[in-house]
Tab-separated table of C-alpha atoms (C1' of nucleotides) in Angstrom:
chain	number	residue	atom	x	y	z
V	1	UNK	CA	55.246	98.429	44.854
V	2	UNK	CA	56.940	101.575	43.784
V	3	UNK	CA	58.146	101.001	40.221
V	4	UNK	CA	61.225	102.687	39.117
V	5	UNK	CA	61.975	103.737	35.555
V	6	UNK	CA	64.193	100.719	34.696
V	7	UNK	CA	62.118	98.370	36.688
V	8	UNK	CA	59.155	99.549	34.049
V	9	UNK	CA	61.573	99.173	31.195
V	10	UNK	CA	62.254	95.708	32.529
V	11	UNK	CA	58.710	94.975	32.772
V	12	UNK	CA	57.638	96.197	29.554
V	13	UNK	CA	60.481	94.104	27.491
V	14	UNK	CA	59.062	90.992	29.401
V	15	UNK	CA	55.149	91.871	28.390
V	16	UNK	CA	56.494	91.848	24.670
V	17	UNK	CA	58.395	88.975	25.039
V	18	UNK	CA	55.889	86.835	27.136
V	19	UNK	CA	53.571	87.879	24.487
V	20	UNK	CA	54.692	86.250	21.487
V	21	UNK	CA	57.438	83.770	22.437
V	22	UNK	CA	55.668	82.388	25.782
V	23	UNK	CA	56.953	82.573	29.660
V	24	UNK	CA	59.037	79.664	29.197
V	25	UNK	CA	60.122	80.773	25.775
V	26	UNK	CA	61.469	83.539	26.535
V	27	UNK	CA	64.753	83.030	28.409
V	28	UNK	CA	65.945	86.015	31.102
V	29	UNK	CA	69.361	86.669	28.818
V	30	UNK	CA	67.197	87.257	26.005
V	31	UNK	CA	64.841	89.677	27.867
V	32	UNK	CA	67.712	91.543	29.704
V	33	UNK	CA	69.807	92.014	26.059
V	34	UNK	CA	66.499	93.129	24.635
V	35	UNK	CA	65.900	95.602	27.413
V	36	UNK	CA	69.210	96.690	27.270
V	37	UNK	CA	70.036	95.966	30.887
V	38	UNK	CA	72.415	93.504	32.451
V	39	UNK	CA	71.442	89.902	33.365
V	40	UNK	CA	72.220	90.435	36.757
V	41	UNK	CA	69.730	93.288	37.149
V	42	UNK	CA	65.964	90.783	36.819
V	43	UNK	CA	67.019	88.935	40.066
V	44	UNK	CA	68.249	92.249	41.306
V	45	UNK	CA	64.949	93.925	40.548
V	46	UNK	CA	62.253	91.043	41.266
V	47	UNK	CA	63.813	87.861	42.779
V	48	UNK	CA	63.187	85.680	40.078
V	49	UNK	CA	61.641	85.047	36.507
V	50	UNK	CA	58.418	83.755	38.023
V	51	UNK	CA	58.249	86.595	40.214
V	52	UNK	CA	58.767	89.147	37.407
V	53	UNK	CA	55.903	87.649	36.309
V	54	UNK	CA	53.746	88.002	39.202
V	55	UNK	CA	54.757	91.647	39.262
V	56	UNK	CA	53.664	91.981	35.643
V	57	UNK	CA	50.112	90.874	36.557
V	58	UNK	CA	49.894	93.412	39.162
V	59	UNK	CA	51.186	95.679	37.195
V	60	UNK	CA	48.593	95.218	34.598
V	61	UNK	CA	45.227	93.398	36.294
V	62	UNK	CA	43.329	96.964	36.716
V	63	UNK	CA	40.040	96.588	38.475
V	64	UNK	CA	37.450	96.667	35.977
V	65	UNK	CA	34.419	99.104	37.320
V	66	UNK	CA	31.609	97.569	36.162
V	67	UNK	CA	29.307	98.666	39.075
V	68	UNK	CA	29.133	101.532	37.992
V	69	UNK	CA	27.532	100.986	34.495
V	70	UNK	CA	25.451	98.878	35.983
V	71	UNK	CA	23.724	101.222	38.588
V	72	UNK	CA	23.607	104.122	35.776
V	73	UNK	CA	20.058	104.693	35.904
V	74	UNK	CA	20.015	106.760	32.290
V	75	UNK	CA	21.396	104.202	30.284
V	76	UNK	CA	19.230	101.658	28.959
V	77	UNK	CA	20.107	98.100	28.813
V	78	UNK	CA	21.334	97.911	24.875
V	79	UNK	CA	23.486	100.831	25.705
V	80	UNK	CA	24.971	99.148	28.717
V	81	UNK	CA	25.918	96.068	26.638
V	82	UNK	CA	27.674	99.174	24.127
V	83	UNK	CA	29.191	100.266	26.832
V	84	UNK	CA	30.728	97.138	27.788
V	85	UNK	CA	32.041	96.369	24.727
V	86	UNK	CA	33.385	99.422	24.239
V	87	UNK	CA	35.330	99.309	27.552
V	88	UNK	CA	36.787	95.654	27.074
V	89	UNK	CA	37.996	96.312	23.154
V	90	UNK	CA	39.429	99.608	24.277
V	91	UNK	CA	41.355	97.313	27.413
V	92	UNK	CA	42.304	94.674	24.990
V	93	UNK	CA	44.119	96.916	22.669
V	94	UNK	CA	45.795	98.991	25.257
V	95	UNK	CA	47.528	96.073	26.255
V	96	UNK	CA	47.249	93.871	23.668
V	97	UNK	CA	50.871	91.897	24.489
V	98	UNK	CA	49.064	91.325	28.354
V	99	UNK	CA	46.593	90.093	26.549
V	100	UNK	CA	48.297	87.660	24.902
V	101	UNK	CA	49.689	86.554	27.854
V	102	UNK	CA	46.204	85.823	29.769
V	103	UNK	CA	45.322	83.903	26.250
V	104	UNK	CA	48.490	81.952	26.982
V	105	UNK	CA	48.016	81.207	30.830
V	106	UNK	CA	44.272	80.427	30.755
V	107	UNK	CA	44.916	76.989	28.913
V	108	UNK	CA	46.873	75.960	31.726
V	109	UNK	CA	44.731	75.774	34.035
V	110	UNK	CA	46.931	75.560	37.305
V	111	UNK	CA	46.326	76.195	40.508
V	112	UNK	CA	48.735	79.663	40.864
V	113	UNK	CA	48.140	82.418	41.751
V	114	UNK	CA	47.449	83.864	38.333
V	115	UNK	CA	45.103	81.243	37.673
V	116	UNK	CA	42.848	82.283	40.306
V	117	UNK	CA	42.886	85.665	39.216
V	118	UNK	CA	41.497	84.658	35.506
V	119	UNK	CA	38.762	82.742	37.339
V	120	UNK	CA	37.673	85.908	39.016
V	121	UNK	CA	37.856	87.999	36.025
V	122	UNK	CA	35.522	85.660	34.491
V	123	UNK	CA	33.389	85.149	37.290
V	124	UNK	CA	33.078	88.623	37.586
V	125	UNK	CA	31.933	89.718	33.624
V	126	UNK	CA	29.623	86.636	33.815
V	127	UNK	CA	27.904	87.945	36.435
V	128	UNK	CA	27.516	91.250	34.945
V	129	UNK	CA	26.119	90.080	31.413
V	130	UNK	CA	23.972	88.059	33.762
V	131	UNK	CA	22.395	90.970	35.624
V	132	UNK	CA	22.117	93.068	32.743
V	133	UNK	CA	20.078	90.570	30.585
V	134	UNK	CA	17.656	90.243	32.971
V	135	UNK	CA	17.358	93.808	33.487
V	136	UNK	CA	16.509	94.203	29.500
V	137	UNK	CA	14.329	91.412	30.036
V	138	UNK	CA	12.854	93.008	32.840
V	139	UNK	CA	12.043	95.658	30.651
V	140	UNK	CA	11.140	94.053	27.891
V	141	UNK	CA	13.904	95.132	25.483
V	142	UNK	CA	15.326	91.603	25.110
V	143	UNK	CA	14.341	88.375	24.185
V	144	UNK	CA	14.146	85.741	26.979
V	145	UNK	CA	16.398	82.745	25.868
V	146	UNK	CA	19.685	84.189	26.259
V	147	UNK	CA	22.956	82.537	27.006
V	148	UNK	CA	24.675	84.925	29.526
V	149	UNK	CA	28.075	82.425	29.405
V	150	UNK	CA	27.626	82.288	26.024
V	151	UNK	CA	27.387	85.973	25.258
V	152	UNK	CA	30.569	86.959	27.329
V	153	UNK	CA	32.242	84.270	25.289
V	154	UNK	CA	31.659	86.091	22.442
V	155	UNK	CA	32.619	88.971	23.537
V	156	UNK	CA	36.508	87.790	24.869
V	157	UNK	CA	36.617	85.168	22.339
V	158	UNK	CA	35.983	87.549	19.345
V	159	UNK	CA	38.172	89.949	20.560
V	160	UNK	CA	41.479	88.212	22.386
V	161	UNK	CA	41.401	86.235	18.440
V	162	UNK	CA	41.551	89.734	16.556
V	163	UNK	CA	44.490	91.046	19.087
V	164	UNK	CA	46.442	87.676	18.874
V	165	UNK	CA	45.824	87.423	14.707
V	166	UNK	CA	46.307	91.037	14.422
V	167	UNK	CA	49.253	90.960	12.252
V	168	UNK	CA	47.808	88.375	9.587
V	169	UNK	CA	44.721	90.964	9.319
V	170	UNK	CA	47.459	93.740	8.781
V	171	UNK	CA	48.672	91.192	6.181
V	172	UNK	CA	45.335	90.969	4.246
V	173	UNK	CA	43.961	93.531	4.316
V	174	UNK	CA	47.587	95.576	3.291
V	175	UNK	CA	46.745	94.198	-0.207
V	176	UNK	CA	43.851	96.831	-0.694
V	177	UNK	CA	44.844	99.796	1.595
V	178	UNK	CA	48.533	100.557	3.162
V	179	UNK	CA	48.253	101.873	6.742
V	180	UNK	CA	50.903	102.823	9.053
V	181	UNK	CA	50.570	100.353	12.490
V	182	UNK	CA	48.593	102.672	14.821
V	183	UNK	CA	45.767	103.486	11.771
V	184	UNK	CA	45.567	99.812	11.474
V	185	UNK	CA	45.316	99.461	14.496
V	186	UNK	CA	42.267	101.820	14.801
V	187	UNK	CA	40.782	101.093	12.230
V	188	UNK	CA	40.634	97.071	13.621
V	189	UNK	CA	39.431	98.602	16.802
V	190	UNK	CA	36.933	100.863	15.032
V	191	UNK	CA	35.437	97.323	13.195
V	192	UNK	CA	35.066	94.905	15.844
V	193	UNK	CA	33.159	97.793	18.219
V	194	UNK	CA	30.903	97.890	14.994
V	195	UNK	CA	30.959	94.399	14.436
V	196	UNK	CA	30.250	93.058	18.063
V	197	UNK	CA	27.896	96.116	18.890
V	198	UNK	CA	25.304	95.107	15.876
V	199	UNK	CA	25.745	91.410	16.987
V	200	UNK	CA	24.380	92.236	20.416
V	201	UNK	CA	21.891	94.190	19.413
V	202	UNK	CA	20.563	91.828	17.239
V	203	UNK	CA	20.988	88.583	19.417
V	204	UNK	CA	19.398	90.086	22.387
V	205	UNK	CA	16.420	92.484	20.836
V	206	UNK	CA	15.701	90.290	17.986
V	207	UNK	CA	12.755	87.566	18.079
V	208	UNK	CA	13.533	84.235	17.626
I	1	UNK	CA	54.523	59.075	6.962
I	2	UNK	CA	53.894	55.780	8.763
I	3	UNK	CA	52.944	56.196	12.199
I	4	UNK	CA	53.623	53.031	14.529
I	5	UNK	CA	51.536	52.617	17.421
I	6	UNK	CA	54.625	53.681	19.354
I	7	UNK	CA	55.155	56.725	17.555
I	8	UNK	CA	51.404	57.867	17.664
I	9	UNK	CA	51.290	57.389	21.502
I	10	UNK	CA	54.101	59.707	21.507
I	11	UNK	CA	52.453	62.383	19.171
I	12	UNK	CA	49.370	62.516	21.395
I	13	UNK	CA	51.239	62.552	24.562
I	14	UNK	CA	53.418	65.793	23.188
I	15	UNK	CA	50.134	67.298	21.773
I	16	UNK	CA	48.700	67.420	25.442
I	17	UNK	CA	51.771	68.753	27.135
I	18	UNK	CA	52.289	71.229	24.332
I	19	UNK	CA	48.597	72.303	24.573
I	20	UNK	CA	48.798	72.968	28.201
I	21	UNK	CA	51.968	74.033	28.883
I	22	UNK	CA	53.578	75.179	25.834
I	23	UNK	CA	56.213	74.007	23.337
I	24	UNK	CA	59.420	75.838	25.367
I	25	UNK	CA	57.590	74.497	28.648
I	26	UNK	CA	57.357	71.260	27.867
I	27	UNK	CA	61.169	69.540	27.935
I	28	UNK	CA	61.469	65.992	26.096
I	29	UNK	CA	62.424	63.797	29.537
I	30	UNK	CA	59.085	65.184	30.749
I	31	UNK	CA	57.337	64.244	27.344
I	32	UNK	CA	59.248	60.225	27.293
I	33	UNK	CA	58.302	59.964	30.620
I	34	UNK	CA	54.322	60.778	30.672
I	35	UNK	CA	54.310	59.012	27.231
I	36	UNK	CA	56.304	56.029	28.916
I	37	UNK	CA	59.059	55.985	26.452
I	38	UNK	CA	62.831	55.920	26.527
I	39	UNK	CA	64.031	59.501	26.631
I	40	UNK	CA	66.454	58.454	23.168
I	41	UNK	CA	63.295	57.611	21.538
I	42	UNK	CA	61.857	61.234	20.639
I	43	UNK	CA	65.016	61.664	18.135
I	44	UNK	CA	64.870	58.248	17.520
I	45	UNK	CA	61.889	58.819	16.048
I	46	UNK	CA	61.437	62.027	14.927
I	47	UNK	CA	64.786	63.526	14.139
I	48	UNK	CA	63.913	66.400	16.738
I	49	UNK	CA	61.973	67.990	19.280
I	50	UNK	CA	61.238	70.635	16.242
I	51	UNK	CA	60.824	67.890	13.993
I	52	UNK	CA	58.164	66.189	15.959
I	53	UNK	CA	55.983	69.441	16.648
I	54	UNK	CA	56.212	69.730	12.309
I	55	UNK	CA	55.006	66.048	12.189
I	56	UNK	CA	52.545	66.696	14.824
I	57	UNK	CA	50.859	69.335	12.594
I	58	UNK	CA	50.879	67.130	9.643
I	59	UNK	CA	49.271	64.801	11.408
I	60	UNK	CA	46.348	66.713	12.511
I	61	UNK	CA	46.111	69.306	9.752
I	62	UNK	CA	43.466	67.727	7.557
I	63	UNK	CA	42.065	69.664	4.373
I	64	UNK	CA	38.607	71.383	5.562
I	65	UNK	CA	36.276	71.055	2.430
I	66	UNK	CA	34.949	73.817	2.297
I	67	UNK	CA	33.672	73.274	-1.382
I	68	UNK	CA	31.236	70.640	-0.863
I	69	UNK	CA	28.691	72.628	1.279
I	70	UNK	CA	29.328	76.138	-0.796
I	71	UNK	CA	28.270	74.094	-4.444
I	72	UNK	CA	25.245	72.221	-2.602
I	73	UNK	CA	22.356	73.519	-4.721
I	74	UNK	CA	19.819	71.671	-1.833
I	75	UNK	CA	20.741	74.225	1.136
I	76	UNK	CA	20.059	77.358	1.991
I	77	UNK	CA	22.708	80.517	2.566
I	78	UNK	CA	21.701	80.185	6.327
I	79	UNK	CA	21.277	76.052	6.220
I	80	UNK	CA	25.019	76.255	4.778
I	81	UNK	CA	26.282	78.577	7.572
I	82	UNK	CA	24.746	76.249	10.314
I	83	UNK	CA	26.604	73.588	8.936
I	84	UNK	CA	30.187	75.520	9.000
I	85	UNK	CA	29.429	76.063	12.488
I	86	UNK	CA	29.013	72.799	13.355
I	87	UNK	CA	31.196	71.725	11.442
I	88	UNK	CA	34.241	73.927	12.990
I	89	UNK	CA	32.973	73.205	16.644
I	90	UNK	CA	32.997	69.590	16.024
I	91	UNK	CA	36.453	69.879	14.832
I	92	UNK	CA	37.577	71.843	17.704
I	93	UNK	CA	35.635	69.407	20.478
I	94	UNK	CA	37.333	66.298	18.795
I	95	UNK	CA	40.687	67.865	18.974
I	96	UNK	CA	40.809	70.067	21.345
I	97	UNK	CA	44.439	70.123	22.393
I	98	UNK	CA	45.339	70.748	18.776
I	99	UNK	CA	42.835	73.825	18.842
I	100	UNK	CA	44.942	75.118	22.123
I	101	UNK	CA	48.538	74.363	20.186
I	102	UNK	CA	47.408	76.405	17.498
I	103	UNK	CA	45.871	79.034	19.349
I	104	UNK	CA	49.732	79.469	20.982
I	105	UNK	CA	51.178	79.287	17.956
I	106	UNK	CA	49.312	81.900	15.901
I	107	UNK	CA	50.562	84.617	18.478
I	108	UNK	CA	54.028	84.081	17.554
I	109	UNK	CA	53.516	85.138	14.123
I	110	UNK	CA	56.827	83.699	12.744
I	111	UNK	CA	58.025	82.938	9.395
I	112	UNK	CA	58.235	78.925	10.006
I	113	UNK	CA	56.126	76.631	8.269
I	114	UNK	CA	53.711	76.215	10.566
I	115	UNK	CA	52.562	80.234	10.764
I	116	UNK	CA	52.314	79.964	6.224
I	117	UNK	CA	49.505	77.287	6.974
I	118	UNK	CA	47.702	79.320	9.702
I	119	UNK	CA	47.911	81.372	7.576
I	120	UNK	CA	46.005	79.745	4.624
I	121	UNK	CA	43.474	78.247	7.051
I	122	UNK	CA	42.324	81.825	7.878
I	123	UNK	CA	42.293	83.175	3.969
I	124	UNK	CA	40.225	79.995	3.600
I	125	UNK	CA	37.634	80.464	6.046
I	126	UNK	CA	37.609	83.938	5.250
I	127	UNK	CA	36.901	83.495	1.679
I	128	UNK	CA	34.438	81.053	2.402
I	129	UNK	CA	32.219	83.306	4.139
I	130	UNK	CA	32.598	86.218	2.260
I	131	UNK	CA	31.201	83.933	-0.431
I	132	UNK	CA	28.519	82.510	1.591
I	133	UNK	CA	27.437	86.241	2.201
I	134	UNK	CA	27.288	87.471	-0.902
I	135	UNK	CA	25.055	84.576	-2.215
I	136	UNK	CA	22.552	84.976	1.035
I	137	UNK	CA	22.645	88.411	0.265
I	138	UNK	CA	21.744	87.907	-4.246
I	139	UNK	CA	19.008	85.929	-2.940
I	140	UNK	CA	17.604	88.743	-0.461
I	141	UNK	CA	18.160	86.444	2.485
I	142	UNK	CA	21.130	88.204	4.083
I	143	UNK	CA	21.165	91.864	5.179
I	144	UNK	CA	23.913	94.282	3.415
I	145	UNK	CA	25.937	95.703	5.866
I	146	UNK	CA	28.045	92.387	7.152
I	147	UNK	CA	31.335	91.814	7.962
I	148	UNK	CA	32.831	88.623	6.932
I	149	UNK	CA	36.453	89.208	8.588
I	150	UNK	CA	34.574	89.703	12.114
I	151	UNK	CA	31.864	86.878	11.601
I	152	UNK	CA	34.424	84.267	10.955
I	153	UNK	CA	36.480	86.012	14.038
I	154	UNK	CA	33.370	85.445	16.316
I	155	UNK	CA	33.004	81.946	15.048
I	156	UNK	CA	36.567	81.119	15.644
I	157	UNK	CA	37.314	83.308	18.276
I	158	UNK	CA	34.252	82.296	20.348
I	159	UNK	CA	35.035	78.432	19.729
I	160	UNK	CA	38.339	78.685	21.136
I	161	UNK	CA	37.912	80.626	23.605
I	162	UNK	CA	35.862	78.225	25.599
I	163	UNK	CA	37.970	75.126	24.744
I	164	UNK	CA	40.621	77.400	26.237
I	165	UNK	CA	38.828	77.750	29.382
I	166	UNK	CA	36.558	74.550	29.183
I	167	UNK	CA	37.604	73.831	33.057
I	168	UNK	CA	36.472	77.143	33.891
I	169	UNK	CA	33.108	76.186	32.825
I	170	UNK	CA	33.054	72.579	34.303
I	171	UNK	CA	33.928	75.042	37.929
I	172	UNK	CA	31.630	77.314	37.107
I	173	UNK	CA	28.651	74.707	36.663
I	174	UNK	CA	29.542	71.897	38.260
I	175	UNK	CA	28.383	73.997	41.756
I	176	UNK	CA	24.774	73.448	40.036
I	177	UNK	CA	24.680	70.066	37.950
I	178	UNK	CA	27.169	67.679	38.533
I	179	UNK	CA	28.264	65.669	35.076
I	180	UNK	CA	31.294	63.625	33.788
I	181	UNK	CA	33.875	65.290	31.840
I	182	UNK	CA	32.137	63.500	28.652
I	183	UNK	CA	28.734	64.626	29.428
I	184	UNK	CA	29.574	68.127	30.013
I	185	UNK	CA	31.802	68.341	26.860
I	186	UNK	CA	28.666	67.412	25.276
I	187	UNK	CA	26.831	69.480	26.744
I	188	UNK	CA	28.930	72.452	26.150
I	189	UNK	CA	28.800	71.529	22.272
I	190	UNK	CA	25.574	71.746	22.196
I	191	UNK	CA	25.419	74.740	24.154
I	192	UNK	CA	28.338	76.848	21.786
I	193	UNK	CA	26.161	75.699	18.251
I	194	UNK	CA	22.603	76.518	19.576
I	195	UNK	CA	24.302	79.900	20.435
I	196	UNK	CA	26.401	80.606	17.315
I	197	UNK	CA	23.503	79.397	15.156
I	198	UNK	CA	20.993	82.010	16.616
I	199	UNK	CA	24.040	84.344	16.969
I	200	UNK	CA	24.527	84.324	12.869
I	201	UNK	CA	21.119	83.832	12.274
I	202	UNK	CA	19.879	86.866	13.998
I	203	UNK	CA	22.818	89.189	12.562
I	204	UNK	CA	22.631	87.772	9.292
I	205	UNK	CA	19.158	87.930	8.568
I	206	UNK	CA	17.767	90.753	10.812
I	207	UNK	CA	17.492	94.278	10.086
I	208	UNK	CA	19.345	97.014	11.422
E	1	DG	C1'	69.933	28.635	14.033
E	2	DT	C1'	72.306	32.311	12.092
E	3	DT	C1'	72.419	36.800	10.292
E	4	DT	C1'	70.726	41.366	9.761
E	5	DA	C1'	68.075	45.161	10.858
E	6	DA	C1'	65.255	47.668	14.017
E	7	DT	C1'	64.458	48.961	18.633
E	8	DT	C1'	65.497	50.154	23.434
E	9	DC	C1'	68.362	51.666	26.983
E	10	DA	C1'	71.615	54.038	30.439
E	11	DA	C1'	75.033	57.134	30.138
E	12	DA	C1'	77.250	60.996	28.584
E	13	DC	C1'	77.706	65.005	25.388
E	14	DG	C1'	78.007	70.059	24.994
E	15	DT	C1'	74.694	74.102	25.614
E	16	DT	C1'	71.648	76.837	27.650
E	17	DT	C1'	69.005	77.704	31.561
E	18	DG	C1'	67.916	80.709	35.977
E	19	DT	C1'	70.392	82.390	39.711
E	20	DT	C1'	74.236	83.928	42.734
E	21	DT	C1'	78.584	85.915	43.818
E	22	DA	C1'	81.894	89.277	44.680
E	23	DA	C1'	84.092	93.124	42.886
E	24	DT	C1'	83.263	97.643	40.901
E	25	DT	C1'	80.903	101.857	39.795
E	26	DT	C1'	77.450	105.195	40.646
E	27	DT	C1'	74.530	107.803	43.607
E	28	DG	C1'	73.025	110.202	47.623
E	29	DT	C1'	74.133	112.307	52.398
E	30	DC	C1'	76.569	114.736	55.683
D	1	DG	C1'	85.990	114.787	50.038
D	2	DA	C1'	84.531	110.890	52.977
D	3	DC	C1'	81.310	107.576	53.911
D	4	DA	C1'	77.217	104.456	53.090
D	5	DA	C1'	73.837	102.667	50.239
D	6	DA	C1'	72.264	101.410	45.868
D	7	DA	C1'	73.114	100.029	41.289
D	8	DT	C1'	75.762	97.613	37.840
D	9	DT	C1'	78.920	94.405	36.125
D	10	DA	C1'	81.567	90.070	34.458
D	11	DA	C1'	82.165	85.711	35.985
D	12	DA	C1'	80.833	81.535	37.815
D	13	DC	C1'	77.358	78.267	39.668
D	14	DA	C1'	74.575	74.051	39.572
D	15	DA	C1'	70.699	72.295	37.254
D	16	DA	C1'	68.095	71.302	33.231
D	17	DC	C1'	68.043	71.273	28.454
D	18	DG	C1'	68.000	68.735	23.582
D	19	DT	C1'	70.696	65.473	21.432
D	20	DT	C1'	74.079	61.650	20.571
D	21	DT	C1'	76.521	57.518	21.572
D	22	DG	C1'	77.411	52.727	21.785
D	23	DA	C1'	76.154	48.694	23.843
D	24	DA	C1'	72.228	45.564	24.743
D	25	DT	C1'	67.940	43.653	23.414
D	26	DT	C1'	64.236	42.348	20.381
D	27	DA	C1'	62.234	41.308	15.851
D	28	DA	C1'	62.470	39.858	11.136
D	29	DA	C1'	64.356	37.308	7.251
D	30	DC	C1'	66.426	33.485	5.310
DNA sequence: GTTTAATTCAAACGTTTGTTTAATTTTGTC
DNA sequence: GACAAAATTAAACAAACGTTTGAATTAAAC
């Protein structure tokens, strides 16, 4: 799918708008005015609303290489789990309005397309946190009852709640300090790699 | 607000379509027909389709007291966190299509009611454990470096999460056990509190 | 039993929805 | 500059939307 510069402009407007006002929210006048193109243009471009947002999801559903960490023989098992954080928060606010979106189409639980694809992704990162807990178990570095499910949960859940809350943070925490948007935004990207990092650590090394 | 039996049947019929497929998704002739209503009934009723989502939330939104657990002299800083999570969890698992609602709704971050009382509920729970924290830490229980923003995230954020993607779950382990929908919501309770209760318990308490 | 109020209903209201049309303008090719 | 293809537009389309109407039915009050 070659994407041309107005189709991206197109496609971008719809991520922000999907985002906070919802798929069916969001009505294709409102998301042509807003992209400053004419109404005509989103069937022109991609057939239909439902298949701009297929397009969006291809657009945005990057393979996540997690192979690779896992066959990295000079990392140890804590810094694997680091490095896995570190790689989903950085994904999550890159494209924090995408992110919204999967929030919003994982409680539907229908059988598209889309939904398939957010059973894979989980599949996928469940599988992962399973192998690497048994390697650190393997080698001794972490406990033995861990909750594999449990600990990815944490992980997505912690996270996809800070990006979709983000402004009510920037809301608090404006009373004390005044940030521009992006050194906010750092900053709250800065404290939950902290936050979830020493959480891991902790759950997985320390004895019950 | 009286709520007739007819009116109630309606509220919990709109809070399940609204949960799964959104507010905009979810048209009124869809909503009198799954609630087995006459269409004329929803205004009837509630003035609106606005109107009813507003009454919806006062229905649900009940006062969390928060004050009776922080004053109890008998518990400990950690006993006292154990019982906010269960006490949130249990919240969530009784209503979990509220939980999804509001998860929708605090993406939109909009100036209606409804986003000044998400509001509060957040500066609430915040508050609560950054006051939890600092009387674990006075007594030497709690370690000093803790983050009460991102623990109450985690709690949250981890909660809803998986009653987001509950189903998931119920596919994902149903290929092993196979359990009724009650049985494996109760099982999945259990599951989230044994695992935010050693969660907190080892970041909380153990040293970095 | 009559009267009054509350409920239920099919039908229609005016808008807004996603999409298509057909004419026009722009762009690229020779 | 002439031609063909692609892009853009205003206008119109049928369908679905939230809401209202006014008549019909049920319930309550006396």
């Amino acid at each position: 799918m070659e994407l041309s510069e107005k189709k991206l402009q197109i496609l971008e407007t719809a991520e922000r708008l999907f985002a906070t006002k919802g798929f069916a929210g969001t009505s294709v006048r409102d998301l042509a005015h807003e992209a400053g193109v004419n109404l005509a243009m989103i069937s022109y471009y991609f057939g239909s609303k439902e298949k701009l947002m297929q397009t969006l999801f291809e657009y945005r559903s990057t393979a996540v290489q997690l192979e690779k960490v896992l066959n990295d023989e000079s990392m140890t098992p804590l810094e694997k789990v680091d490095q896995m954080i570190e790689n989903y928060v950085e994904k999550v606010f890159n494209q924090p309005c995408f992110h919204k979106i999967m929030v919003r189409e994982q409680m539907r639980s229908r059988d598209s397309g889309i939904a398939e694809m957010l059973k894979d992704f989980k599949k996928k990162g469940y599988d992962f946190m399973q192998q690497l807990i048994t390697e650190g178990q393997k080698k001794g570095d972490f406990r033995q009852d861990l909750d594999a499910q449990m600990l990815i949960l944490t992980m997505t859940g912690t996270t996809n709640q800070l990006i979709s809350t983000l402004d009510f943070y920037k809301y608090v925490n404006d009373e004390i300090q005044n940030l521009s948007n992006e050194e906010f935004k750092a900053t709250m990207k800065k404290r939950i790699i902290d936050h979830l990092k020493l959480l891991f650590k902790a759950i997985l090394t320390h004895e019950a």
